[in-house]
């Protein structure tokens, strides 16, 4: 768990760095992400949605959004990643020819920020792992700029969390959901590596994912449809992985199941569960001990 200090010096602890502290950036001719150049445009208090925020027990996943968002454009013509900025939450304007809309050139992450149960400190859960997967997803989609410095983006996200810290609901099981997303804004038709991207992060206060609350959920194993296979993009978090699952997920819901346990191959090897992680607690044969495993 990464801790975000609440102090006015705005230190980010992991390791202890100030916002303007020097960090190691990739040796490249392409401009990398720099948290030292981050600017903040705060939402006018008169237009803040915070006063209309639902009680935490009434929150539905992904339907309430905080006042601010992080934006970092990538422009090949301007040398790479541009200066990051935190701005009021709002709609995006992109070309109707943008290749993210036509060819699925987009990827994303799901992260969470928490308030400590014992003090006023804030924490991010394993953000380095999310950055690692985001970079891998971008590389899998042949997006330029995938080799950004992970710590620099974590610093920017941490500052966004500080700005909207009041939106983090307190209590066990509640958090601020963070959605880093990278979309191609390349404004031309034609299947090609994009020259322009937009990396943005929006945040949403959340409680339990399902309307059933924190109760156990029902899963069904599906062998008719396949979610991931060797050589595919199952190891990347791209939008194209999710759209084809809507039909089987809807069929499962009609039969009373919350999610699908996805399997692959003749032996029905488990690959994952739709919108969550899955763990298995195994008793080894012959009394060889116990093991906790995840696909």
Short mmCIF file of C-alpha atoms in Angstrom, two decimals:
data_model
loop_
_atom_site.label_atom_id
_atom_site.label_comp_id
_atom_site.label_asym_id
_atom_site.label_seq_id
_atom_site.Cartn_x
_atom_site.Cartn_y
_atom_site.Cartn_z
CA UNK A 1 0.00 0.00 0.00
CA UNK A 2 1.42 3.39 -1.02
CA UNK A 3 0.81 6.25 1.40
CA UNK A 4 0.03 9.83 0.37
CA UNK A 5 0.96 12.38 2.99
CA UNK A 6 -1.74 14.94 3.91
CA UNK A 7 0.84 17.55 4.89
CA UNK A 8 0.97 20.98 3.29
CA UNK A 9 4.40 20.16 1.87
CA UNK A 10 2.59 17.71 -0.43
CA UNK A 11 5.07 14.93 -0.05
CA UNK A 12 4.43 11.62 -1.74
CA UNK A 13 5.67 8.70 0.31
CA UNK A 14 7.06 5.78 -1.71
CA UNK A 15 9.83 6.71 -1.48
CA UNK A 16 9.65 10.10 0.26
CA UNK A 17 9.53 12.63 -2.56
CA UNK A 18 8.28 16.15 -2.88
CA UNK A 19 6.19 16.99 -5.90
CA UNK A 20 9.12 18.82 -7.47
CA UNK A 21 11.76 16.28 -6.50
CA UNK A 22 14.01 15.02 -9.24
CA UNK A 23 13.26 11.52 -10.48
CA UNK A 24 15.00 9.33 -12.99
CA UNK A 25 13.41 9.53 -16.45
CA UNK A 26 13.99 7.26 -19.44
CA UNK A 27 16.90 8.28 -21.65
CA UNK A 28 14.99 9.06 -24.82
CA UNK A 29 14.63 11.76 -27.44
CA UNK A 30 10.86 11.70 -26.79
CA UNK A 31 9.52 14.01 -24.09
CA UNK A 32 8.45 11.94 -21.10
CA UNK A 33 5.80 12.70 -18.50
CA UNK A 34 7.04 15.23 -15.95
CA UNK A 35 5.13 15.78 -12.70
CA UNK A 36 7.27 18.87 -12.06
CA UNK A 37 5.36 20.59 -14.89
CA UNK A 38 1.93 19.70 -13.52
CA UNK A 39 -0.53 22.61 -13.34
CA UNK A 40 -3.83 22.71 -11.45
CA UNK A 41 -6.99 24.51 -12.50
CA UNK A 42 -9.37 24.10 -9.60
CA UNK A 43 -13.09 23.74 -10.01
CA UNK A 44 -14.98 26.90 -8.97
CA UNK A 45 -16.58 26.27 -5.57
CA UNK A 46 -19.89 27.57 -6.89
CA UNK A 47 -19.94 24.79 -9.50
CA UNK A 48 -18.69 21.94 -7.29
CA UNK A 49 -20.80 18.78 -7.26
CA UNK A 50 -19.53 17.75 -3.81
CA UNK A 51 -22.50 19.23 -1.93
CA UNK A 52 -24.79 16.98 -4.04
CA UNK A 53 -22.75 13.81 -3.46
CA UNK A 54 -24.84 10.83 -2.40
CA UNK A 55 -24.46 9.19 0.99
CA UNK A 56 -21.81 6.51 0.73
CA UNK A 57 -24.37 3.74 1.24
CA UNK A 58 -26.23 5.00 -1.86
CA UNK A 59 -23.23 5.11 -4.20
CA UNK A 60 -23.42 3.00 -7.35
CA UNK A 61 -20.21 1.96 -9.06
CA UNK A 62 -19.07 4.39 -11.75
CA UNK A 63 -22.03 6.76 -11.60
CA UNK A 64 -20.65 9.58 -9.43
CA UNK A 65 -17.53 11.52 -10.43
CA UNK A 66 -15.36 13.98 -8.54
CA UNK A 67 -14.73 17.59 -9.51
CA UNK A 68 -11.38 17.16 -11.27
CA UNK A 69 -9.54 15.05 -13.82
CA UNK A 70 -5.94 14.67 -14.97
CA UNK A 71 -5.04 15.14 -18.64
CA UNK A 72 -1.71 14.48 -20.38
CA UNK A 73 -1.71 14.75 -24.19
CA UNK A 74 0.85 13.03 -26.39
CA UNK A 75 1.72 14.84 -29.64
CA UNK A 76 4.30 13.37 -31.99
CA UNK A 77 4.56 16.70 -33.84
CA UNK A 78 5.44 18.44 -30.54
CA UNK A 79 8.01 15.90 -29.41
CA UNK A 80 6.04 13.55 -27.19
CA UNK A 81 4.23 13.90 -23.86
CA UNK A 82 2.98 17.41 -23.11
CA UNK A 83 2.68 19.07 -19.72
CA UNK A 84 0.20 17.34 -17.37
CA UNK A 85 -2.71 19.34 -16.04
CA UNK A 86 -5.48 18.85 -13.50
CA UNK A 87 -8.66 20.49 -14.73
CA UNK A 88 -12.37 20.49 -13.82
CA UNK A 89 -14.12 17.27 -14.82
CA UNK A 90 -15.78 17.63 -18.22
CA UNK A 91 -16.48 16.11 -21.61
CA UNK A 92 -13.71 15.43 -24.13
CA UNK A 93 -13.61 16.85 -27.64
CA UNK A 94 -12.02 14.57 -30.25
CA UNK A 95 -12.25 14.11 -34.00
CA UNK A 96 -14.99 11.74 -35.22
CA UNK A 97 -12.20 10.10 -37.24
CA UNK A 98 -10.10 9.38 -34.12
CA UNK A 99 -8.72 5.86 -34.41
CA UNK A 100 -9.81 5.00 -30.84
CA UNK A 101 -13.40 5.18 -32.09
CA UNK A 102 -12.85 3.05 -35.19
CA UNK A 103 -10.11 0.56 -34.31
CA UNK A 104 -10.33 0.23 -30.53
CA UNK A 105 -6.99 1.91 -29.83
CA UNK A 106 -7.54 2.49 -26.12
CA UNK A 107 -6.47 0.94 -22.85
CA UNK A 108 -7.11 1.66 -19.21
CA UNK A 109 -6.46 0.74 -15.58
CA UNK A 110 -8.53 0.40 -12.41
CA UNK A 111 -6.96 1.73 -9.21
CA UNK A 112 -8.16 2.81 -5.79
CA UNK A 113 -7.29 5.43 -3.20
CA UNK A 114 -8.27 4.88 0.43
CA UNK A 115 -8.58 6.89 3.61
CA UNK A 116 -6.94 5.33 6.61
CA UNK A 117 -9.34 4.01 9.24
CA UNK A 118 -7.14 5.37 12.03
CA UNK A 119 -5.99 8.81 10.83
CA UNK A 120 -6.35 11.27 7.95
CA UNK A 121 -3.73 9.72 5.68
CA UNK A 122 -4.44 8.61 2.10
CA UNK A 123 -3.18 5.46 0.41
CA UNK A 124 -2.91 4.07 -3.10
CA UNK A 125 -2.91 0.29 -3.52
CA UNK A 126 0.10 -0.97 -5.51
CA UNK A 127 0.11 1.85 -8.11
CA UNK A 128 3.44 0.61 -9.50
CA UNK A 129 1.72 -2.58 -10.69
CA UNK A 130 -0.98 -0.58 -12.46
CA UNK A 131 1.65 1.53 -14.18
CA UNK A 132 3.49 -1.59 -15.29
CA UNK A 133 0.36 -3.05 -16.86
CA UNK A 134 -0.64 0.28 -18.45
CA UNK A 135 2.75 0.51 -20.14
CA UNK A 136 2.45 -3.09 -21.32
CA UNK A 137 -1.04 -2.45 -22.69
CA UNK A 138 0.15 0.63 -24.57
CA UNK A 139 3.06 -1.28 -26.05
CA UNK A 140 0.72 -4.12 -27.09
CA UNK A 141 -1.38 -1.56 -29.00
CA UNK A 142 1.75 -0.03 -30.56
CA UNK A 143 1.10 3.30 -28.84
CA UNK A 144 4.04 5.69 -28.73
CA UNK A 145 5.23 7.01 -25.38
CA UNK A 146 4.59 3.72 -23.57
CA UNK A 147 8.02 3.92 -21.93
CA UNK A 148 7.04 6.87 -19.69
CA UNK A 149 8.48 7.01 -16.18
CA UNK A 150 5.91 5.23 -13.95
CA UNK A 151 6.79 7.28 -10.87
CA UNK A 152 6.10 10.54 -12.71
CA UNK A 153 2.56 9.44 -13.57
CA UNK A 154 2.03 8.14 -10.02
CA UNK A 155 3.07 11.58 -8.74
CA UNK A 156 0.48 13.25 -10.98
CA UNK A 157 -2.25 10.82 -9.90
CA UNK A 158 -1.34 11.34 -6.24
CA UNK A 159 -1.78 15.08 -6.68
CA UNK A 160 -5.20 14.50 -8.27
CA UNK A 161 -6.18 12.42 -5.23
CA UNK A 162 -5.02 15.20 -2.90
CA UNK A 163 -7.08 17.78 -4.82
CA UNK A 164 -10.23 15.66 -4.53
CA UNK A 165 -9.48 14.05 -1.16
CA UNK A 166 -12.88 15.13 0.22
CA UNK A 167 -14.53 12.81 -2.30
CA UNK A 168 -12.98 9.71 -0.72
CA UNK A 169 -15.66 8.04 1.43
CA UNK A 170 -14.50 6.82 4.81
CA UNK A 171 -15.00 3.34 6.15
CA UNK A 172 -14.04 -0.23 5.38
CA UNK A 173 -14.97 -1.24 1.84
CA UNK A 174 -15.20 2.34 0.53
CA UNK A 175 -12.67 4.13 -1.66
CA UNK A 176 -12.05 6.53 -4.52
CA UNK A 177 -11.89 4.55 -7.75
CA UNK A 178 -9.27 5.85 -10.21
CA UNK A 179 -9.54 5.20 -13.94
CA UNK A 180 -6.34 6.02 -15.89
CA UNK A 181 -7.17 5.78 -19.61
CA UNK A 182 -5.18 6.21 -22.80
CA UNK A 183 -7.04 6.81 -26.07
CA UNK A 184 -5.80 7.49 -29.57
CA UNK A 185 -6.82 10.95 -30.74
CA UNK A 186 -5.11 10.39 -34.12
CA UNK A 187 -7.63 12.23 -36.33
CA UNK A 188 -7.43 10.11 -39.48
CA UNK A 189 -8.97 6.92 -40.84
CA UNK A 190 -6.69 4.05 -41.73
CA UNK A 191 -5.18 1.30 -39.60
CA UNK A 192 -1.90 2.78 -38.40
CA UNK A 193 0.14 3.49 -35.29
CA UNK A 194 -1.30 6.68 -33.77
CA UNK A 195 0.67 9.92 -33.63
CA UNK A 196 -1.57 11.55 -31.00
CA UNK A 197 -2.87 10.24 -27.68
CA UNK A 198 -4.66 11.49 -24.61
CA UNK A 199 -3.89 10.01 -21.22
CA UNK A 200 -6.50 11.05 -18.68
CA UNK A 201 -7.58 10.01 -15.19
CA UNK A 202 -11.07 10.37 -13.76
CA UNK A 203 -12.10 9.44 -10.22
CA UNK A 204 -15.28 8.10 -8.69
CA UNK A 205 -16.25 7.52 -5.03
CA UNK A 206 -17.40 3.91 -4.66
CA UNK A 207 -18.58 1.27 -2.26
CA UNK A 208 -19.31 -2.34 -3.22
CA UNK A 209 -19.27 -3.11 -6.95
CA UNK A 210 -22.53 -5.08 -6.91
CA UNK A 211 -25.98 -3.96 -5.79
CA UNK A 212 -25.97 -6.97 -3.45
CA UNK A 213 -23.38 -5.13 -1.37
CA UNK A 214 -20.52 -7.05 0.20
CA UNK A 215 -22.32 -10.39 -0.03
CA UNK A 216 -20.83 -13.32 -2.01
CA UNK A 217 -21.59 -13.39 -5.75
CA UNK A 218 -22.61 -16.28 -8.02
CA UNK A 219 -20.35 -17.32 -10.92
CA UNK A 220 -20.95 -19.53 -13.92
CA UNK A 221 -18.20 -21.22 -15.93
CA UNK A 222 -18.60 -20.50 -19.65
CA UNK A 223 -17.06 -22.83 -22.21
CA UNK A 224 -19.02 -21.56 -25.24
CA UNK A 225 -17.38 -18.12 -25.32
CA UNK A 226 -13.65 -17.43 -24.84
CA UNK A 227 -12.33 -14.33 -23.10
CA UNK A 228 -8.56 -14.85 -23.54
CA UNK A 229 -6.33 -17.17 -25.55
CA UNK A 230 -2.61 -17.62 -26.32
CA UNK A 231 -1.28 -14.80 -28.48
CA UNK A 232 -4.26 -12.57 -27.76
CA UNK A 233 -4.64 -9.48 -25.60
CA UNK A 234 -5.93 -11.18 -22.44
CA UNK A 235 -2.86 -10.03 -20.54
CA UNK A 236 -3.50 -6.40 -21.51
CA UNK A 237 -6.30 -4.16 -20.25
CA UNK A 238 -7.78 -2.95 -23.54
CA UNK A 239 -11.37 -2.07 -24.36
CA UNK A 240 -11.53 -4.70 -27.09
CA UNK A 241 -11.36 -7.40 -24.43
CA UNK A 242 -14.60 -6.27 -22.85
CA UNK A 243 -17.07 -5.47 -25.64
CA UNK A 244 -17.42 -9.12 -26.79
CA UNK A 245 -18.21 -10.21 -23.21
CA UNK A 246 -21.40 -8.14 -22.97
CA UNK A 247 -23.57 -10.76 -24.68
CA UNK A 248 -22.48 -13.77 -22.58
CA UNK A 249 -22.54 -11.62 -19.42
CA UNK A 250 -26.12 -10.62 -20.18
CA UNK A 251 -27.08 -14.26 -20.73
CA UNK A 252 -25.46 -15.19 -17.40
CA UNK A 253 -27.32 -12.40 -15.60
CA UNK A 254 -30.64 -13.72 -16.90
CA UNK A 255 -29.78 -17.06 -15.27
CA UNK A 256 -29.07 -15.37 -11.94
CA UNK A 257 -25.26 -15.13 -12.07
CA UNK A 258 -23.20 -12.04 -11.26
CA UNK A 259 -20.14 -12.82 -13.39
CA UNK A 260 -18.56 -15.42 -15.67
CA UNK A 261 -15.65 -17.64 -14.74
CA UNK A 262 -13.82 -17.68 -18.07
CA UNK A 263 -12.17 -20.91 -19.19
CA UNK A 264 -10.09 -21.91 -22.22
CA UNK A 265 -9.19 -25.07 -24.07
CA UNK A 266 -10.14 -28.73 -23.88
CA UNK A 267 -9.18 -28.89 -20.20
CA UNK A 268 -11.23 -25.78 -19.37
CA UNK A 269 -8.26 -23.97 -17.86
CA UNK A 270 -9.34 -20.97 -15.79
CA UNK A 271 -8.17 -17.62 -17.16
CA UNK A 272 -10.07 -15.05 -15.07
CA UNK A 273 -13.42 -13.77 -13.80
CA UNK A 274 -15.13 -10.93 -15.67
CA UNK A 275 -14.87 -7.81 -13.51
CA UNK A 276 -12.73 -9.02 -10.63
CA UNK A 277 -9.79 -11.11 -9.59
CA UNK A 278 -10.17 -14.70 -8.49
CA UNK A 279 -8.10 -16.74 -6.02
CA UNK A 280 -8.10 -20.43 -5.18
CA UNK A 281 -7.03 -21.92 -1.87
CA UNK A 282 -5.64 -25.38 -2.61
CA UNK A 283 -4.95 -28.33 -0.37
CA UNK A 284 -1.97 -30.14 -1.87
CA UNK A 285 -2.21 -33.88 -2.34
CA UNK A 286 -0.55 -36.09 0.23
CA UNK A 287 -0.63 -33.44 2.93
CA UNK A 288 1.97 -31.33 1.15
CA UNK A 289 0.57 -28.09 2.49
CA UNK A 290 -1.70 -25.34 1.24
CA UNK A 291 -1.29 -22.80 -1.54
CA UNK A 292 -3.11 -19.62 -2.58
CA UNK A 293 -3.05 -19.21 -6.37
CA UNK A 294 -4.51 -16.81 -8.95
CA UNK A 295 -4.53 -17.21 -12.77
#
